[in-house]
PDB file of C-alpha atoms in Angstrom:
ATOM      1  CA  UNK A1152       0.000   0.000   0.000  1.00  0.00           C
ATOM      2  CA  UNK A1153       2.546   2.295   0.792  1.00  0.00           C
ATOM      3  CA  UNK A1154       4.826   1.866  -2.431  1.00  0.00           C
ATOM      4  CA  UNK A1155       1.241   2.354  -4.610  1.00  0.00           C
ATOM      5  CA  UNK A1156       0.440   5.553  -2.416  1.00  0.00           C
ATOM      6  CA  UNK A1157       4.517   6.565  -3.127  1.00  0.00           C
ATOM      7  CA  UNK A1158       3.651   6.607  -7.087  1.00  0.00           C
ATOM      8  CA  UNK A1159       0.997   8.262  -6.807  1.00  0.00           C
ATOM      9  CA  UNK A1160       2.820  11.224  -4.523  1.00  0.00           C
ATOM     10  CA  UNK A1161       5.245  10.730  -7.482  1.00  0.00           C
ATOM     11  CA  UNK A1162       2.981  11.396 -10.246  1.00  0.00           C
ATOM     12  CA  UNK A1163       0.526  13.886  -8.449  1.00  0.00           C
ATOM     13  CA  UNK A1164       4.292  16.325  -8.728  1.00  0.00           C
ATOM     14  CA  UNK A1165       2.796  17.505 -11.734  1.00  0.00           C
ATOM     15  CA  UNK A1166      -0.662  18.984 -10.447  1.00  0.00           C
ATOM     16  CA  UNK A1167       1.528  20.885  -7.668  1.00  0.00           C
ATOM     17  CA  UNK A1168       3.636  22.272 -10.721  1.00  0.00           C
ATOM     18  CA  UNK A1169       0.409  23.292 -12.388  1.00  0.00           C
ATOM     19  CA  UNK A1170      -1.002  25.242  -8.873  1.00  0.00           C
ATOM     20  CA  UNK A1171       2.449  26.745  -8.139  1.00  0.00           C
ATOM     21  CA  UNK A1172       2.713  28.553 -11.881  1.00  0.00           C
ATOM     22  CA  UNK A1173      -0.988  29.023 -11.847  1.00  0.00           C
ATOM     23  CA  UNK A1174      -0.488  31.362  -8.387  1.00  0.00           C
ATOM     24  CA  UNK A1175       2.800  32.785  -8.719  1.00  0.00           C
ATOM     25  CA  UNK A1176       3.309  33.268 -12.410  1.00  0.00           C
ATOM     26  CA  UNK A1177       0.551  33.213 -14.447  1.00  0.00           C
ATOM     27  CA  UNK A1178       0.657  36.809 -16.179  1.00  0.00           C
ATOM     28  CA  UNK A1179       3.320  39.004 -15.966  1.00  0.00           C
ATOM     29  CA  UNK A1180       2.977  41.916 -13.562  1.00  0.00           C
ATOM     30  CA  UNK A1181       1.036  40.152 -11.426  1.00  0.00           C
ATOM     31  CA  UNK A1182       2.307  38.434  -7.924  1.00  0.00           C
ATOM     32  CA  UNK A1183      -0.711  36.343  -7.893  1.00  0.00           C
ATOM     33  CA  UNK A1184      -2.910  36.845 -10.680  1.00  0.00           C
ATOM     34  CA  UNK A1185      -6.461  34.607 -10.299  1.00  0.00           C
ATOM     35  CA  UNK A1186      -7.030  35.920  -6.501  1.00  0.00           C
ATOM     36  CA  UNK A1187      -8.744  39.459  -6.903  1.00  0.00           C
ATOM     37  CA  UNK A1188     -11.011  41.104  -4.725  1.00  0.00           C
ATOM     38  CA  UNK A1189     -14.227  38.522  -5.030  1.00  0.00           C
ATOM     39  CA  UNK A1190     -16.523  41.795  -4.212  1.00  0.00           C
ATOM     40  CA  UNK A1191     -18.482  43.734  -7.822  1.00  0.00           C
ATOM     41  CA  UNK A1192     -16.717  42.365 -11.104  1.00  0.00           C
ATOM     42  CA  UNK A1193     -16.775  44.936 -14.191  1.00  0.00           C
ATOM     43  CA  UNK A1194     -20.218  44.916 -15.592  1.00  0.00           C
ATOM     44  CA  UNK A1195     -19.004  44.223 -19.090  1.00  0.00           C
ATOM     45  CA  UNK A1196     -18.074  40.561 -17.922  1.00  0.00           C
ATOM     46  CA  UNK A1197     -21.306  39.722 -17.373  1.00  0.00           C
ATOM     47  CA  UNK A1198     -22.052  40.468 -20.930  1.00  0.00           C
ATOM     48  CA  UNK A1199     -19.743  38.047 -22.504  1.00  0.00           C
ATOM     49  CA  UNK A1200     -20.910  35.437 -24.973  1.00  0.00           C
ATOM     50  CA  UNK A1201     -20.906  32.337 -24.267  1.00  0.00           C
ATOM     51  CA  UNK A1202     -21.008  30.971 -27.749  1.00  0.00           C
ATOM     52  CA  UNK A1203     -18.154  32.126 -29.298  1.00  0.00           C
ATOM     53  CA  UNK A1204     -15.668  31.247 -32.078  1.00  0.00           C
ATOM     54  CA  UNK A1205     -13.047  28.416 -31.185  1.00  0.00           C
ATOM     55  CA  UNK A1206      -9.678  27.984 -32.602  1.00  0.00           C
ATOM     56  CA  UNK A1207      -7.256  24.669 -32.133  1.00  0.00           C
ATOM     57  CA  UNK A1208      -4.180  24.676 -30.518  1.00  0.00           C
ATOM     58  CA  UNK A1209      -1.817  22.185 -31.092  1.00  0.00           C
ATOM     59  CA  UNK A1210       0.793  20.985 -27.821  1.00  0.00           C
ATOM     60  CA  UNK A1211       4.189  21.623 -29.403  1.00  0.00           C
ATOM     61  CA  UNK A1212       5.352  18.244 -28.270  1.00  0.00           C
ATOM     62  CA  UNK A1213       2.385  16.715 -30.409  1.00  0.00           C
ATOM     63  CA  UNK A1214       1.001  15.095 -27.712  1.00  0.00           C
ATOM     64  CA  UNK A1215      -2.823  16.542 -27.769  1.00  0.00           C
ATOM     65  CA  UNK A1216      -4.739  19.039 -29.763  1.00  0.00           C
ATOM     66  CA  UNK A1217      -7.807  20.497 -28.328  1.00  0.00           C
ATOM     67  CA  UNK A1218     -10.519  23.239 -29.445  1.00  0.00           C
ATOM     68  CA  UNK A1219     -10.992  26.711 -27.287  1.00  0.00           C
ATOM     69  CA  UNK A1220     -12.754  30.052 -27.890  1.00  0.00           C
ATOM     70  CA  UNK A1221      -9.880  32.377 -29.611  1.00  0.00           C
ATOM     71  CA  UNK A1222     -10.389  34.683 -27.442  1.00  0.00           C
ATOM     72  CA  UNK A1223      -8.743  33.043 -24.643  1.00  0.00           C
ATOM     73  CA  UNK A1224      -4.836  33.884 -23.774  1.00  0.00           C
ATOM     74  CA  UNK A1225      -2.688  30.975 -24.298  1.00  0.00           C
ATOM     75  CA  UNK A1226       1.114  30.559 -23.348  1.00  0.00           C
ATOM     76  CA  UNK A1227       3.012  27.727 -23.409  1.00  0.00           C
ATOM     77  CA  UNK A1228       5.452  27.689 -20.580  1.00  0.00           C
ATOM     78  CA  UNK A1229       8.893  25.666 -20.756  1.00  0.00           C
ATOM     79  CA  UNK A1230       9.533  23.870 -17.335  1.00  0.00           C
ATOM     80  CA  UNK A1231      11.544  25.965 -14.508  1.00  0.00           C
ATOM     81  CA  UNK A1232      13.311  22.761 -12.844  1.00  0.00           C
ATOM     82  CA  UNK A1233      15.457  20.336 -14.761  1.00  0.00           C
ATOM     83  CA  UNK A1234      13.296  17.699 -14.922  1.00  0.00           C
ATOM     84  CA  UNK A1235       9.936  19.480 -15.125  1.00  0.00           C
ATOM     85  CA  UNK A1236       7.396  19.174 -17.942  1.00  0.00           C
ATOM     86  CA  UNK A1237       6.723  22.320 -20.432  1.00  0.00           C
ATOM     87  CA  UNK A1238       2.967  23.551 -19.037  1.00  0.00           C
ATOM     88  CA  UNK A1239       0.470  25.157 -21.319  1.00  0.00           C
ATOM     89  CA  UNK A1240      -1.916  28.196 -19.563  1.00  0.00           C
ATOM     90  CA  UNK A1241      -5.072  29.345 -20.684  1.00  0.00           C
ATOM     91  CA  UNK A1242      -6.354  32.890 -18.953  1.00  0.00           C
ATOM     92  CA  UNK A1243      -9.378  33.600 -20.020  1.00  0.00           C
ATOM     93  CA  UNK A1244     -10.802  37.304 -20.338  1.00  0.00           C
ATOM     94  CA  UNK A1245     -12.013  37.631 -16.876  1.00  0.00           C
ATOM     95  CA  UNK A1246      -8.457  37.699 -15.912  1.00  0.00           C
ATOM     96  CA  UNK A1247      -9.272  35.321 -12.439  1.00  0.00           C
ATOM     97  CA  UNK A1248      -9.884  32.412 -14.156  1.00  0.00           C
ATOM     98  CA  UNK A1249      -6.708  30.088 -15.354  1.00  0.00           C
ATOM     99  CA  UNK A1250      -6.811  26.668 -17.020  1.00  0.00           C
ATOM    100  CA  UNK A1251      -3.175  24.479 -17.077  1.00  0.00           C
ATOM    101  CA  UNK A1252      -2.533  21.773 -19.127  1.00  0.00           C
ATOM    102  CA  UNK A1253       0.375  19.610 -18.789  1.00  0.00           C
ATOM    103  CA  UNK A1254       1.367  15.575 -20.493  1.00  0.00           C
ATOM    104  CA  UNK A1255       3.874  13.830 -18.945  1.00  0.00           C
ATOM    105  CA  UNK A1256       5.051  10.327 -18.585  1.00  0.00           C
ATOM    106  CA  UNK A1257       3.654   8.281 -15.616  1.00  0.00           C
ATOM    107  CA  UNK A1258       4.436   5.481 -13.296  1.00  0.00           C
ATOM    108  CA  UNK A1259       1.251   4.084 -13.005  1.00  0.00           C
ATOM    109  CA  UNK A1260      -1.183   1.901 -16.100  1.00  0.00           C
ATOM    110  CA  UNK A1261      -4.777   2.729 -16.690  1.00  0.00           C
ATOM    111  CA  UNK A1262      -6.403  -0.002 -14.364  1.00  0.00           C
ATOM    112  CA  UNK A1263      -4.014   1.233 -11.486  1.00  0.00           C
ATOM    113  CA  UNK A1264      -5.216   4.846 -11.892  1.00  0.00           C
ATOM    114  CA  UNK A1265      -8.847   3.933 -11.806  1.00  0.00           C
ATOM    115  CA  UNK A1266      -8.284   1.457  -9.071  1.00  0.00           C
ATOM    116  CA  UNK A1267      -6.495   4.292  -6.535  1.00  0.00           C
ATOM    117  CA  UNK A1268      -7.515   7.629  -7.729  1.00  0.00           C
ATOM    118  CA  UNK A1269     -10.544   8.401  -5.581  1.00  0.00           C
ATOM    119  CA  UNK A1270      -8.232   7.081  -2.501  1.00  0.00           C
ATOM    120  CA  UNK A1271      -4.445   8.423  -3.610  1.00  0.00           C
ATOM    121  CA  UNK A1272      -5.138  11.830  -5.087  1.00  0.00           C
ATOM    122  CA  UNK A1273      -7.305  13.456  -2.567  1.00  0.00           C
ATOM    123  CA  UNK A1274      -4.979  12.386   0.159  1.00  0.00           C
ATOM    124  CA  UNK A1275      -1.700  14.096  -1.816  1.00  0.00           C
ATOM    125  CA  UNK A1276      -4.267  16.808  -2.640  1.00  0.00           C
ATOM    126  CA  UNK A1277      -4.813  17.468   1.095  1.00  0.00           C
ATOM    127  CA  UNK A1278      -1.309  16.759   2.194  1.00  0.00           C
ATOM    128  CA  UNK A1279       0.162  19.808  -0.655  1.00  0.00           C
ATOM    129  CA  UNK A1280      -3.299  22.505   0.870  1.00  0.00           C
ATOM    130  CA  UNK A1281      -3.164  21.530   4.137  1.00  0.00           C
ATOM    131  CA  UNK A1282      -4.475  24.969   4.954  1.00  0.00           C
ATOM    132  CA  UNK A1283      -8.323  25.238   3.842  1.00  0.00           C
ATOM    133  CA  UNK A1284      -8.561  22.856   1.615  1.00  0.00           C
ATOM    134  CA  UNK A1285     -12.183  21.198   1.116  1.00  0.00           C
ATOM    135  CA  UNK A1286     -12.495  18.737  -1.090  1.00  0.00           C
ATOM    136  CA  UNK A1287     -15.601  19.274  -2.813  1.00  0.00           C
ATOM    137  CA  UNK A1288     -16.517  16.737  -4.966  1.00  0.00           C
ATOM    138  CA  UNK A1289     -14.341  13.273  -6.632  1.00  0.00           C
ATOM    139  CA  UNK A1290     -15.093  10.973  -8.893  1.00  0.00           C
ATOM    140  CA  UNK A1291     -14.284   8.707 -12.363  1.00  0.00           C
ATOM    141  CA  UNK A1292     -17.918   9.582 -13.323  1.00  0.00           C
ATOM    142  CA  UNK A1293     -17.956  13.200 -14.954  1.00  0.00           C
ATOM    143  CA  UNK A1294     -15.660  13.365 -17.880  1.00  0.00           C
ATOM    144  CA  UNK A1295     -13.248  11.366 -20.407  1.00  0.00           C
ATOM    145  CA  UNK A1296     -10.152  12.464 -22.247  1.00  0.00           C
ATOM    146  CA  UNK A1297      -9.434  10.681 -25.598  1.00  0.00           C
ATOM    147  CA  UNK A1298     -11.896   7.748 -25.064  1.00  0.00           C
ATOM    148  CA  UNK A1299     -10.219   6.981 -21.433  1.00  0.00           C
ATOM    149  CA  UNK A1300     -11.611   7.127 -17.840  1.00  0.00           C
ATOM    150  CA  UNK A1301     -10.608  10.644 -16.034  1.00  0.00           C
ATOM    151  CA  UNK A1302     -10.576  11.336 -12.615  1.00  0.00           C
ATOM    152  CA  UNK A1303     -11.566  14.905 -11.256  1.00  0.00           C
ATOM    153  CA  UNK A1304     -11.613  16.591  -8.089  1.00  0.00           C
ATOM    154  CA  UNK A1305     -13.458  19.859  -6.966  1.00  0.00           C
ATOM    155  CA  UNK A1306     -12.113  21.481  -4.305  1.00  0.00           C
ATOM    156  CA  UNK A1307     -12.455  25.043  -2.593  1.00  0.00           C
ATOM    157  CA  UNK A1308      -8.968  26.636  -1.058  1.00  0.00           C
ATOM    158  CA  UNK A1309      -9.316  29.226   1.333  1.00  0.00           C
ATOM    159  CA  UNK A1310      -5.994  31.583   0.821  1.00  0.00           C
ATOM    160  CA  UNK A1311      -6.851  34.164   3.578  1.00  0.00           C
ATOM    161  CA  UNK A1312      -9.120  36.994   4.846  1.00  0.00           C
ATOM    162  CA  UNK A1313      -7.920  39.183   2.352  1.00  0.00           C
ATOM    163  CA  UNK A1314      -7.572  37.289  -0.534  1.00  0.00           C
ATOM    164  CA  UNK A1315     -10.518  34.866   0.650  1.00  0.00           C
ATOM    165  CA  UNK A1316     -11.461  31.295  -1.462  1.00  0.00           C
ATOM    166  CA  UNK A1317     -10.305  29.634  -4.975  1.00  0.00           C
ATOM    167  CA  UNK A1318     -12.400  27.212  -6.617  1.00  0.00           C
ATOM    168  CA  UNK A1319     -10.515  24.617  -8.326  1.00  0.00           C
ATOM    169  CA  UNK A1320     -11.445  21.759 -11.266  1.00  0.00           C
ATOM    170  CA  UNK A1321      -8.543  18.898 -11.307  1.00  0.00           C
ATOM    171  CA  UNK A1322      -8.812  16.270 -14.041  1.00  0.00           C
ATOM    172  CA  UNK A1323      -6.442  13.652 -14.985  1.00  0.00           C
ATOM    173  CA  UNK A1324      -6.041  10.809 -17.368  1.00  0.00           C
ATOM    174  CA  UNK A1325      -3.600   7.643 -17.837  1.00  0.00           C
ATOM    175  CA  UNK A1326      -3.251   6.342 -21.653  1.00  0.00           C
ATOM    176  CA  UNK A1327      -1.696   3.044 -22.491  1.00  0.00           C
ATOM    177  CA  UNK A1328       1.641   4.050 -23.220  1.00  0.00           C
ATOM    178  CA  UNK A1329       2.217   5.243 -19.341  1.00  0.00           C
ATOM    179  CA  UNK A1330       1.172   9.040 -20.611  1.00  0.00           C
ATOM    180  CA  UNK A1331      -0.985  10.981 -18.197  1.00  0.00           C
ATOM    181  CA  UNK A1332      -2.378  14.341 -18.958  1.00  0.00           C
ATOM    182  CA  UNK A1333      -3.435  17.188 -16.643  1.00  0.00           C
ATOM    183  CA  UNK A1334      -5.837  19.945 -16.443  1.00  0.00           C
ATOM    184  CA  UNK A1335      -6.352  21.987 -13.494  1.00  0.00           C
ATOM    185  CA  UNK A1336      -9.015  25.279 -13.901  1.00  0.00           C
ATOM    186  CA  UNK A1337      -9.691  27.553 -10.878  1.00  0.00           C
ATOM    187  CA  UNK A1338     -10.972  31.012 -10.812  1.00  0.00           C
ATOM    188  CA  UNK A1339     -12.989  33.041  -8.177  1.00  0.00           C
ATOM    189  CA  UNK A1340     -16.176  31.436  -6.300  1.00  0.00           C
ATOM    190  CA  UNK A1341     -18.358  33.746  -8.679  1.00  0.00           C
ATOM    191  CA  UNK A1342     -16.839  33.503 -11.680  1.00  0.00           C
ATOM    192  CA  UNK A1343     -16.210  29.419 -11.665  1.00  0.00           C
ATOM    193  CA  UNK A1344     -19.072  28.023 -13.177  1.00  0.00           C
ATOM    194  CA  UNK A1345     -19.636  30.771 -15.649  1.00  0.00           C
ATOM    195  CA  UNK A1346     -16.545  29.540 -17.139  1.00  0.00           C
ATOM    196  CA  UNK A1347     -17.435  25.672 -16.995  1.00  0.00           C
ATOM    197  CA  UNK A1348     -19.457  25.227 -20.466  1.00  0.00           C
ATOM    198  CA  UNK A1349     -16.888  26.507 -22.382  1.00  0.00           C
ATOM    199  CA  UNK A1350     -14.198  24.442 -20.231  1.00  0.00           C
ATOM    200  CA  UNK A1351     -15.992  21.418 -20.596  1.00  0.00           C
ATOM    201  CA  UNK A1352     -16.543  21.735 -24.728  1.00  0.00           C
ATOM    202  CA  UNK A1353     -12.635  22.255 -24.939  1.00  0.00           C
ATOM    203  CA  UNK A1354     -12.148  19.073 -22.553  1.00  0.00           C
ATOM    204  CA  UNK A1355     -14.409  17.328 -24.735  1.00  0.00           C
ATOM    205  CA  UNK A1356     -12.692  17.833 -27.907  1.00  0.00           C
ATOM    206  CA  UNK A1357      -9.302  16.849 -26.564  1.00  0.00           C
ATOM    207  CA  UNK A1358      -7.103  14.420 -29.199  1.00  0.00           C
ATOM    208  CA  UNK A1359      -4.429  12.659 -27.704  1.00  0.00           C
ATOM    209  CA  UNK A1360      -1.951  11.586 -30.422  1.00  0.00           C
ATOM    210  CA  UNK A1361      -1.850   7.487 -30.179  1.00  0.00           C
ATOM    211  CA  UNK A1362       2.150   7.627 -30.309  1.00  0.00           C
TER     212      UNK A1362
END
């Protein structure tokens, strides 16, 4: 039990990755960009469509492609550590809401992900926010990736009184080749599910490349 539980610590490295470049370096200028003031939002983002136009992006390591609406900010981040995976960001144009996607090679086959990711990855999730952390919601129910099981977590983080609560979307998927992909979204309380039917269509048209 304890070696499985040690791959999983091993593997879950990536989503911490993911948070830490989500808070501390997500748009330049900015010492933590997502956490604003979660009081009145600028009228005009209330206004935005929610159908809009979608372009494809394409992961530079041709791992995935994947559909989003153009109008989102996209920068695809080489890793800061030496053996770090390159991270792709997605802010969208409420400027508090950040999507990360990252692919990287895994210690772990599809039928021991399924089997230990409602136990493992809440645990490592709780053990890296140890601080406020609620775990909202987990399950292998809600979405795919590719054709393939994924697991996803929803989770509130309470930062402090003055920068109060993130909401937070994990998802993650293990492909045969021992490649895992993840996607972690979190915005304001308010502004979260706005976001989600536009998040979900671009997690739905994710293509994983077979090689």
């Amino acid at each position: 039990m304890n070696d499985l539980f040690y791959k999983y610590k091993i593997s879950f490295n990536l989503f911490c990755i993911c948070i830490i470049l989500i808070i501390f370096i997500a748009s330049p200028g900015s010492k933590i960009p997502f956490i604003f003031s979660y009081g009145q939002q600028p009228e005009f983002l209330s206004q935005v469509e929610k159908v809009q136009n979608t372009t494809t992006y394409a992961d530079p390591n041709n791992n995935y492609t994947l559909q989003h609406p153009e109008i989102w900010k996209v920068e695809y981040k080489e890793p800061h550590i030496k053996f770090g995976y390159p991270v792709t960001q997605f802010t969208l144009p409420d400027h508090v809401s950040i999507i990360t996607i990252s692919m990287t090679d895994i210690d772990l086959d599809e039928k021991e992900f399924k089997d230990g990711f409602l136990v493992f990855y809440p645990l490592i999730l709780q053990e890296k926010f140890n601080n406020g952390l609620e775990i909202i919601n987990k399950t292998l129910k809600n979405y795919t990736i590719g054709g393939h099981a994924a697991g996803s977590i929803i989770f509130n983080n309470y930062v402090d009184d003055s920068l109060g609560i993130i909401k937070g979307l994990f998802i993650t998927s293990v492909f045969e080749n021992n490649k895992t992909i993840s996607i972690t979204y979190t915005s304001s309380e308010k502004n979260f599910d706005r976001n989600m039917k536009d998040i979900e269509s671009m997690i739905k048209s994710i293509k994983i490349d077979p090689t």
